[in-house]
Every structure is written in C-alpha cells, then in structure tokens.
Amino acid sequence: MQKLALALAGTLIALNALAEPRSAAVPPANIPYFAANCANCHGTDGRAVSAIPPLAGRDRAYLEETMKAYKTGARPATIMHQLAKGYTDEEIAILAEYFAKQK
Amino acid sequence: MSRFNPYRRRLLHALGASTALAAAGLPVSSFAAATTKPGRKLGRVVVIGAGFGGATAAKYLRKWSNGAIEVILIERNQQFVSCPASNEVLGGNRAYDSLVHSYDGLRKNWGIRLVHASVTGIDADRRRVRTDSAGDFQYDRLVLSPGFDFIYSGIAGYDAKAQETILHAWKAGPQTLALRKQLEDLTDGGTYVLSIPKAPYRCPPGPYERASQIAWYFKTHKPRSKVIVLDANDKVVSKEKLFLGVWESDYQGILEYRPRWNVVAVDAAKNIVTSELGDKERGDVLNLLPPQRAADIARTAGVINVNDRWADVDWISLESTAVKNIHVLGDALQAAPLMPKSGHMANQHGKAAAAAIVEILSGRDPQPTLMANTCYSLVDDKRAIHVCSVHRYHPEKKVPLVVEGSGGVSKEASAEEGIYTRAWATTIWKDTLT
Ligand SMILES: Cc1cc2nc3c(=O)[nH]c(=O)nc-3n(C[C@H](O)[C@H](O)[C@H](O)COP(=O)(O)OP(=O)(O)OC[C@H]3O[C@@H](n4cnc5c(N)ncnc54)[C@H](O)[C@@H]3O)c2cc1C
C-alpha cells in the first residue's frame, strides 16, 4: 500500500500515514486537538494566567505523575481527580509530553 | 488511497467553490499538503454566531490550519456578553462590565474577518449565506452556533408587552442589567419568582445558581424578601443534593422551592403566573424562562430535525445529519446523552468541529476527539460547586458517552472552588476570544 502510494504522490503518503493511528491512543496529528480539551481551564496550549495552574512548559514527568495520582486518588483535588479518570494512562503520557513541549 | 476518497471528493467539490483555491491552481495531488505551506489556501469557512461555540471554532480553525483556512465570522452583536458569571451580577457580586468582551482579539490575533450583521438566509445548495446589511458570503463549509430562541406559544398572555416587564435575562445583555435594577428597586419584603422550564434548556444548573445568588442578595440586603422557585421539572435538574443542602443551611425561610410547577399563563398587569394545574403565584419581580429550541437561523438552514426543536449531528465532524457542509454547535444541538447545553461544552464542540473541518479540507478523514464538560455554580459571594464529565466517542453507538467512573460533583460548596470558578470564567473567555 505504502509502496503504491509512493509511486503516486510523495506528499500524500506522508499525510496518509499521519491519518493512520500509530498508537491506539491518539493519532499524532490529532494530539493538539485532543489536548485542547484541557484549554478551557488551563488556557490555550496550557498557558493559563489564573488561579488554575498553567501546564505549558512544565516538567513532563511531573505532569504525568500528577495526572496519574489524581486518577488513583493519591493526590487530592477539587476536580482533577474526577476529570483524570476519563483518560487512559497512555493518553495521560501523551498529554504530559504535549504540554511539557509548549513554550 | 481509497481510504480517503469520500472526503477527497468533497474536497474537490470545495475546491470548485473557492476562488482562492482556483486562483492558486494547485495540482490535486499536492493540494492536501497545503496546510504546512504558508500562503496556500484550503478554503473558506463562514461561522454564524460569535458566542462560545462559534468564536472558539473560528479561532481554532485559523490556529490549526496555520491560517490556510479563511474564516468569516458573522455576529449581530458588537460585543460578547457572557452568560456564565451573569448570575453573579444579579446577586450584586460582580460588575456587569466584566461580562462584556471585545471581538478585537479574534481579528488581530487570528486574522478572522468579523462581520457584524444578522444572517437572514442560507442557500445550502449554492453554499451561500445572506445577511441583512453586509451582503452575501460564499462558503466551502458553514459553522452554525446560533444558540437558542424561546418557544413563547405555550405561555398564554406572555405577549410582546408582557415581555417588557417580565424578563428572562437568559441571554446576557440589557436584560441582565434590567433584572438587576428590578431587584434593587424591590422593597424589603417583596417577592422574586423564578420559573424554570422543562429540560432541556440552556445551562441546567443556571436557574438554581441564580436562585442562590438572589437569595444571598436578599439575605444580606433585604432580609424580609423571598425567592420562590417554580420548577416545571420533577426535581432540581443539576447538582440536586448540593443545591438543596445550601438552601437548607443558608437560605432557610428565604428560598422556597416548588417542583412540578409548570407555568402556562401570565397576567402581566397583576404580576401573576398560573400553573398547568391552575395554581397561582404572585411576585413583585417575575423572572420567566420559557421553553427553548435551537435559534431561528437553524430553522432557516433546515438543520432542525429532532422534535422540531434541535439539530442532530454526526458526532465526529459535528456536521448536520440533515444538510451537507453545515456543522452545528452549542445549545442548538440535540445533545449527546448527559451532555448539557453549556458554554464549556459549546467551546468543546467548537474545537471538535474546527479539527474535523481542517482534516476534511486537507483531504483527510476527521477522527473522533474527546470532549469534557464542567459547570461551576456560585452559591453565595464566595463558595462554589461543580459538576463535570468526560465524554468519549463510542464507535458502535456513534455518540460520545460519559466515560465510566469519570466526572462527578463537588463534595461540598467551598471557597476554594469559588476561586476556581472565577478563574474558569477568565480562562474560557480568553480561550474562546483571544
Ligand atoms: C444565567 C446563565 C448562566 C450560565 N452559566 C454557565 C456556566 O457557568 N458555565 C457554562 O459552561 N455555561 C453557562 N451558561 C450557558 C452558556 O451561556 C451557553 O451554553 C453558551 O452560551 C452556548 O453557546 P452557543 O455558541 O451555543 O450560543 P451563544 O453563546 O448564545 O452564541 C450564539 C451567538 O449567535 C448570534 N446569532 C444568533 N443568530 C444569529 C443570526 N441570525 N445572525 C447573526 N448572529 C446570530 C447571537 O447573537 C450569539 O452571539 C449559562 C447560561 C446562562 C443563561
């Protein structure tokens, strides 16, 4: 399939591959879309300036472990313990990496 | 290759309609790559309604297409006035001006073309939108987030004249200020009556938050005054235990709640409402929320196909199931199970539709994305409660469903959540408008 596509048009395969889920969790091209559902509270790309803490540019491991701790209930919260339960560990890792990379 | 044929066909269709694309003369094979090349165009999206859904969609279409999608945002109001936090204004806990926001950020930061006009017609076959004062606009994709309009027919006597004194204040703006003035003018000992329609309506906890805010105002400023809540529903629709708990501990003797009280008639001269069962109640200030449906322009567009009230959509693209190339968001939707009509949700719809449209106009298949909701309510000047949920697309049922074990409500009303509530408002206004 890929070979065939290569012969047809170079630019298209790249996109075709992007549209193909690489991991079961979130196709890489869709990660910004996926992460945007944290933006209502944590700001666009995680850059909130309010009482709700920003996520942009924070330590990746901290974000991941904190989300997992919310999920298990190890870390108490007003709301994050309920929201974190909506995400798989794999998705949490993807989100942590995405927000850590935002400037 | 065959995998993205359906959308490719639509892409070619869109191509024909967009002069920018035609002018660019892009060969079809390299066209899908245009997202990454600055200056190239993917097409034009017209967005109707710059509320929570439409403004978010417009911004994220520009952001995620790196400017390759031209966005025209048509809104009849000059400024954005937030319904969220407007109940605080009624309670005297917030300045009205803080609800009002400029559309300049969308223009300046994102290159969105804002047109202040009313949309009066939509020709879906020719993909054209007509406005009352700014001419016609051609689109490749149309986004419709017009909010709701009231169904007045079920309430006898609630004519245009009655509507001048008996307010709803359920669309923030002049009515918010007018209702606040009625409350300020009320003598100590006077009664405020709030009537709530059967669900679904905009913002399930909103009426109960309003009742709490006004009860707080009476408690601190007019201790002999009363709040009477007449609810057409069988019980408090959202955060029931939390609201009932606060009313019992804080507003006993001030706030009275009556379920299954469906207003079917008003007498504006005597300030009396009548229920389905013939019960009557008089209030010095009547605040009536009539039943609701998707806004008028949704009917004009032909997208209303559920109970003659709401618009059904495909939950991956948010495209109407009735009319091609029109994506519907926000309160106008026939909601997915347990999905409220909220600003938070409309913002999420805006992002989901923007993502889908970027993918479609790039010749790719849109993927389902997760959506989450939160509704905060302030129960006095400081303390708040929340309800939240995470919704994940179910591939067989083809709707987003609440993830088992996720979401929930506050343990109790707290000042900490009061701070987060106000932070939420500030942040969602920014995420939507700047
Ligand atoms: C008192 C109150 C409190 C609330 N509190 C909260 C809260 O705390 N949290 C929360 O998440 N939600 C809250 N909500 C709900 C929230 O306001 C709505 O769910 C949200 O506004 C829906 O967004 P929308 O885009 O569907 O509609 P809207 O935000 O109403 O936007 C629709 C826009 O379309 C424009 N429009 C309509 N027709 C046309 C036309 N023909 N031509 C041009 N323009 C047009 C309108 O002028 C309007 O600006 C509250 C609502 C109320 C009333």
GROMACS .gro file of C-alpha atoms in nm, chain B residues 121-360:
model
  240
  224GLY     CA    1  -3.091   3.330   0.471
  225ILE     CA    2  -2.886   3.020   0.386
  226ASP     CA    3  -2.880   2.856   0.045
  227ALA     CA    4  -2.723   2.518   0.119
  228ASP     CA    5  -2.720   2.405  -0.245
  229ARG     CA    6  -2.525   2.707  -0.363
  230ARG     CA    7  -2.337   2.732  -0.030
  231ARG     CA    8  -2.424   3.096   0.023
  232VAL     CA    9  -2.519   3.291   0.334
  233ARG     CA   10  -2.731   3.605   0.317
  234THR     CA   11  -2.711   3.889   0.570
  235ASP     CA   12  -2.940   4.184   0.634
  236SER     CA   13  -2.676   4.453   0.596
  237ALA     CA   14  -2.342   4.313   0.476
  238GLY     CA   15  -2.427   4.126   0.157
  239ASP     CA   16  -2.384   3.757   0.077
  240PHE     CA   17  -2.098   3.520   0.157
  241GLN     CA   18  -1.988   3.206  -0.024
  242TYR     CA   19  -1.861   2.914   0.186
  243ASP     CA   20  -1.694   2.578   0.147
  244ARG     CA   21  -1.807   2.481   0.497
  245LEU     CA   22  -2.057   2.656   0.722
  246VAL     CA   23  -2.045   2.651   1.102
  247LEU     CA   24  -2.367   2.735   1.282
  248SER     CA   25  -2.355   2.819   1.654
  249PRO     CA   26  -2.654   3.050   1.697
  250GLY     CA   27  -2.765   2.949   2.047
  251PHE     CA   28  -3.136   2.919   2.128
  252ASP     CA   29  -3.461   3.108   2.091
  253PHE     CA   30  -3.768   3.083   2.314
  254ILE     CA   31  -4.090   2.897   2.245
  255TYR     CA   32  -4.348   3.151   2.358
  256SER     CA   33  -4.656   2.969   2.235
  257GLY     CA   34  -4.700   2.756   2.549
  258ILE     CA   35  -4.743   3.055   2.783
  259ALA     CA   36  -5.073   3.242   2.747
  260GLY     CA   37  -5.052   3.617   2.796
  261TYR     CA   38  -4.674   3.637   2.752
  262ASP     CA   39  -4.701   3.878   2.460
  263ALA     CA   40  -4.456   4.145   2.346
  264LYS     CA   41  -4.588   4.389   2.605
  265ALA     CA   42  -4.563   4.140   2.893
  266GLN     CA   43  -4.207   4.061   2.783
  267GLU     CA   44  -4.111   4.423   2.854
  268THR     CA   45  -4.168   4.387   3.228
  269ILE     CA   46  -4.143   4.012   3.286
  270LEU     CA   47  -3.782   3.941   3.193
  271HIS     CA   48  -3.585   3.623   3.121
  272ALA     CA   49  -3.226   3.755   3.137
  273TRP     CA   50  -3.130   3.418   2.984
  274LYS     CA   51  -2.930   3.588   2.709
  275ALA     CA   52  -2.685   3.814   2.888
  276GLY     CA   53  -2.706   4.180   2.792
  277PRO     CA   54  -2.957   4.460   2.854
  278GLN     CA   55  -3.193   4.217   3.031
  279THR     CA   56  -2.923   4.129   3.286
  280LEU     CA   57  -2.898   4.495   3.384
  281ALA     CA   58  -3.275   4.544   3.376
  282LEU     CA   59  -3.339   4.247   3.605
  283ARG     CA   60  -3.069   4.363   3.846
  284LYS     CA   61  -3.243   4.703   3.856
  285GLN     CA   62  -3.579   4.537   3.933
  286LEU     CA   63  -3.413   4.355   4.224
  287GLU     CA   64  -3.251   4.672   4.353
  288ASP     CA   65  -3.581   4.860   4.329
  289LEU     CA   66  -3.768   4.586   4.514
  290THR     CA   67  -3.873   4.689   4.865
  291ASP     CA   68  -3.753   4.477   5.155
  292GLY     CA   69  -4.029   4.219   5.196
  293GLY     CA   70  -4.104   4.191   4.823
  294THR     CA   71  -4.101   3.857   4.639
  295TYR     CA   72  -3.892   3.738   4.346
  296VAL     CA   73  -4.038   3.447   4.146
  297LEU     CA   74  -3.823   3.240   3.909
  298SER     CA   75  -3.992   2.999   3.672
  299ILE     CA   76  -3.786   2.716   3.516
  300PRO     CA   77  -3.896   2.530   3.201
  301LYS     CA   78  -3.879   2.153   3.149
  302ALA     CA   79  -3.532   2.034   3.049
  303PRO     CA   80  -3.355   2.054   2.809
  304TYR     CA   81  -3.276   2.424   2.833
  305ARG     CA   82  -2.956   2.633   2.830
  306CYS     CA   83  -2.735   2.564   3.135
  307PRO     CA   84  -2.902   2.303   3.358
  308PRO     CA   85  -2.766   2.440   3.692
  309GLY     CA   86  -2.805   2.804   3.583
  310PRO     CA   87  -3.151   2.870   3.731
  311TYR     CA   88  -3.055   2.719   4.067
  312GLU     CA   89  -2.736   2.926   4.076
  313ARG     CA   90  -2.947   3.233   4.001
  314ALA     CA   91  -3.192   3.150   4.280
  315SER     CA   92  -2.896   3.109   4.520
  316GLN     CA   93  -2.732   3.436   4.413
  317ILE     CA   94  -3.056   3.630   4.460
  318ALA     CA   95  -3.125   3.457   4.793
  319TRP     CA   96  -2.777   3.569   4.906
  320TYR     CA   97  -2.858   3.925   4.796
  321PHE     CA   98  -3.183   3.922   4.993
  322LYS     CA   99  -3.017   3.767   5.298
  323THR     CA  100  -2.753   4.040   5.305
  324HIS     CA  101  -2.961   4.337   5.180
  325LYS     CA  102  -3.336   4.266   5.203
  326PRO     CA  103  -3.380   4.011   5.482
  327ARG     CA  104  -3.760   4.015   5.465
  328SER     CA  105  -3.770   3.939   5.091
  329LYS     CA  106  -3.828   3.592   4.945
  330VAL     CA  107  -3.718   3.386   4.646
  331ILE     CA  108  -3.980   3.145   4.510
  332VAL     CA  109  -3.858   2.890   4.256
  333LEU     CA  110  -4.127   2.735   4.036
  334ASP     CA  111  -3.972   2.439   3.855
  335ALA     CA  112  -4.151   2.256   3.573
  336ASN     CA  113  -3.917   1.961   3.638
  337ASP     CA  114  -3.976   1.686   3.896
  338LYS     CA  115  -3.667   1.790   4.089
  339VAL     CA  116  -3.357   2.009   4.079
  340VAL     CA  117  -3.209   1.913   3.741
  341SER     CA  118  -2.840   1.951   3.829
  342LYS     CA  119  -2.630   1.916   4.147
  343GLU     CA  120  -2.953   1.846   4.335
  344LYS     CA  121  -2.812   1.741   4.674
  345LEU     CA  122  -2.562   2.027   4.678
  346PHE     CA  123  -2.815   2.297   4.596
  347LEU     CA  124  -3.074   2.158   4.838
  348GLY     CA  125  -2.805   2.138   5.107
  349VAL     CA  126  -2.702   2.502   5.063
  350TRP     CA  127  -3.062   2.620   5.054
  351GLU     CA  128  -3.133   2.438   5.377
  352SER     CA  129  -2.824   2.555   5.562
  353ASP     CA  130  -2.802   2.911   5.426
  354TYR     CA  131  -3.131   3.025   5.281
  355GLN     CA  132  -3.400   2.871   5.501
  356GLY     CA  133  -3.701   3.097   5.518
  357ILE     CA  134  -3.569   3.296   5.223
  358LEU     CA  135  -3.575   3.048   4.935
  359GLU     CA  136  -3.874   2.828   4.868
  360TYR     CA  137  -3.853   2.553   4.604
  361ARG     CA  138  -4.158   2.404   4.431
  362PRO     CA  139  -4.106   2.118   4.182
  363ARG     CA  140  -4.360   2.016   3.912
  364TRP     CA  141  -4.478   2.376   3.877
  365ASN     CA  142  -4.513   2.439   3.505
  366VAL     CA  143  -4.610   2.795   3.415
  367VAL     CA  144  -4.869   2.804   3.134
  368ALA     CA  145  -5.006   3.158   3.169
  369VAL     CA  146  -4.903   3.504   3.291
  370ASP     CA  147  -5.104   3.807   3.387
  371ALA     CA  148  -4.857   4.091   3.342
  372ALA     CA  149  -5.092   4.356   3.481
  373LYS     CA  150  -5.127   4.173   3.814
  374ASN     CA  151  -4.786   4.001   3.808
  375ILE     CA  152  -4.939   3.656   3.849
  376VAL     CA  153  -4.832   3.325   3.693
  377THR     CA  154  -5.059   3.023   3.660
  378SER     CA  155  -4.953   2.657   3.650
  379GLU     CA  156  -5.079   2.367   3.440
  380LEU     CA  157  -5.285   2.259   3.742
  381GLY     CA  158  -5.435   2.603   3.793
  382ASP     CA  159  -5.218   2.707   4.092
  383LYS     CA  160  -5.141   3.079   4.106
  384GLU     CA  161  -4.842   3.271   4.238
  385ARG     CA  162  -4.782   3.644   4.256
  386GLY     CA  163  -4.438   3.802   4.253
  387ASP     CA  164  -4.318   4.160   4.276
  388VAL     CA  165  -4.046   4.059   4.033
  389LEU     CA  166  -4.128   3.779   3.790
  390ASN     CA  167  -3.839   3.613   3.608
  391LEU     CA  168  -3.976   3.375   3.347
  392LEU     CA  169  -3.768   3.126   3.149
  393PRO     CA  170  -3.986   2.995   2.865
  394PRO     CA  171  -3.909   2.660   2.695
  395GLN     CA  172  -3.630   2.673   2.439
  396ARG     CA  173  -3.530   2.545   2.095
  397ALA     CA  174  -3.244   2.596   1.850
  398ALA     CA  175  -3.226   2.959   1.733
  399ASP     CA  176  -3.434   3.079   1.436
  400ILE     CA  177  -3.150   3.070   1.185
  401ALA     CA  178  -3.108   2.694   1.246
  402ARG     CA  179  -3.462   2.651   1.117
  403THR     CA  180  -3.385   2.868   0.815
  404ALA     CA  181  -3.082   2.650   0.749
  405GLY     CA  182  -3.300   2.339   0.762
  406VAL     CA  183  -3.088   2.163   1.025
  407ILE     CA  184  -3.360   2.119   1.291
  408ASN     CA  185  -3.456   1.753   1.278
  409VAL     CA  186  -3.522   1.646   1.639
  410ASN     CA  187  -3.866   1.717   1.794
  411ASP     CA  188  -3.890   2.029   1.581
  412ARG     CA  189  -3.650   2.185   1.835
  413TRP     CA  190  -3.287   2.075   1.800
  414ALA     CA  191  -3.028   1.985   1.537
  415ASP     CA  192  -2.889   1.632   1.510
  416VAL     CA  193  -2.524   1.596   1.402
  417ASP     CA  194  -2.262   1.338   1.321
  418TRP     CA  195  -2.055   1.331   1.641
  419ILE     CA  196  -1.716   1.307   1.471
  420SER     CA  197  -1.746   1.609   1.244
  421LEU     CA  198  -2.045   1.784   1.404
  422GLU     CA  199  -2.187   1.804   1.053
  423SER     CA  200  -2.566   1.822   1.037
  424THR     CA  201  -2.738   1.494   0.956
  425ALA     CA  202  -2.994   1.694   0.758
  426VAL     CA  203  -2.785   1.933   0.545
  427LYS     CA  204  -2.441   1.870   0.395
  428ASN     CA  205  -2.147   2.106   0.465
  429ILE     CA  206  -2.317   2.265   0.768
  430HIS     CA  207  -2.167   2.196   1.111
  431VAL     CA  208  -2.385   2.277   1.411
  432LEU     CA  209  -2.254   2.351   1.762
  433GLY     CA  210  -2.356   2.453   2.110
  434ASP     CA  211  -2.701   2.493   2.255
  435ALA     CA  212  -2.867   2.438   1.915
  436LEU     CA  213  -2.767   2.070   1.919
  437GLN     CA  214  -2.967   1.769   2.014
  438ALA     CA  215  -2.719   1.687   2.290
  439ALA     CA  216  -2.550   1.351   2.335
  440PRO     CA  217  -2.650   1.155   2.648
  441LEU     CA  218  -2.577   1.353   2.969
  442MET     CA  219  -2.419   1.635   2.771
  443PRO     CA  220  -2.551   1.970   2.897
  444LYS     CA  221  -2.612   2.287   2.700
  445SER     CA  222  -2.322   2.483   2.844
  446GLY     CA  223  -2.062   2.735   2.733
  447HIS     CA  224  -1.790   2.489   2.832
  448MET     CA  225  -1.946   2.225   2.606
  449ALA     CA  226  -2.004   2.472   2.320
  450ASN     CA  227  -1.632   2.560   2.338
  451GLN     CA  228  -1.550   2.186   2.311
  452HIS     CA  229  -1.787   2.148   2.015
  453GLY     CA  230  -1.612   2.443   1.851
  454LYS     CA  231  -1.276   2.268   1.882
  455ALA     CA  232  -1.411   1.933   1.760
  456ALA     CA  233  -1.571   2.096   1.454
  457ALA     CA  234  -1.258   2.302   1.381
  458ALA     CA  235  -1.041   1.989   1.397
  459ALA     CA  236  -1.280   1.798   1.170
  460ILE     CA  237  -1.302   2.080   0.915
  461VAL     CA  238  -0.922   2.121   0.900
  462GLU     CA  239  -0.894   1.748   0.833
  463ILE     CA  240  -1.174   1.742   0.575
   0.00000   0.00000   0.00000
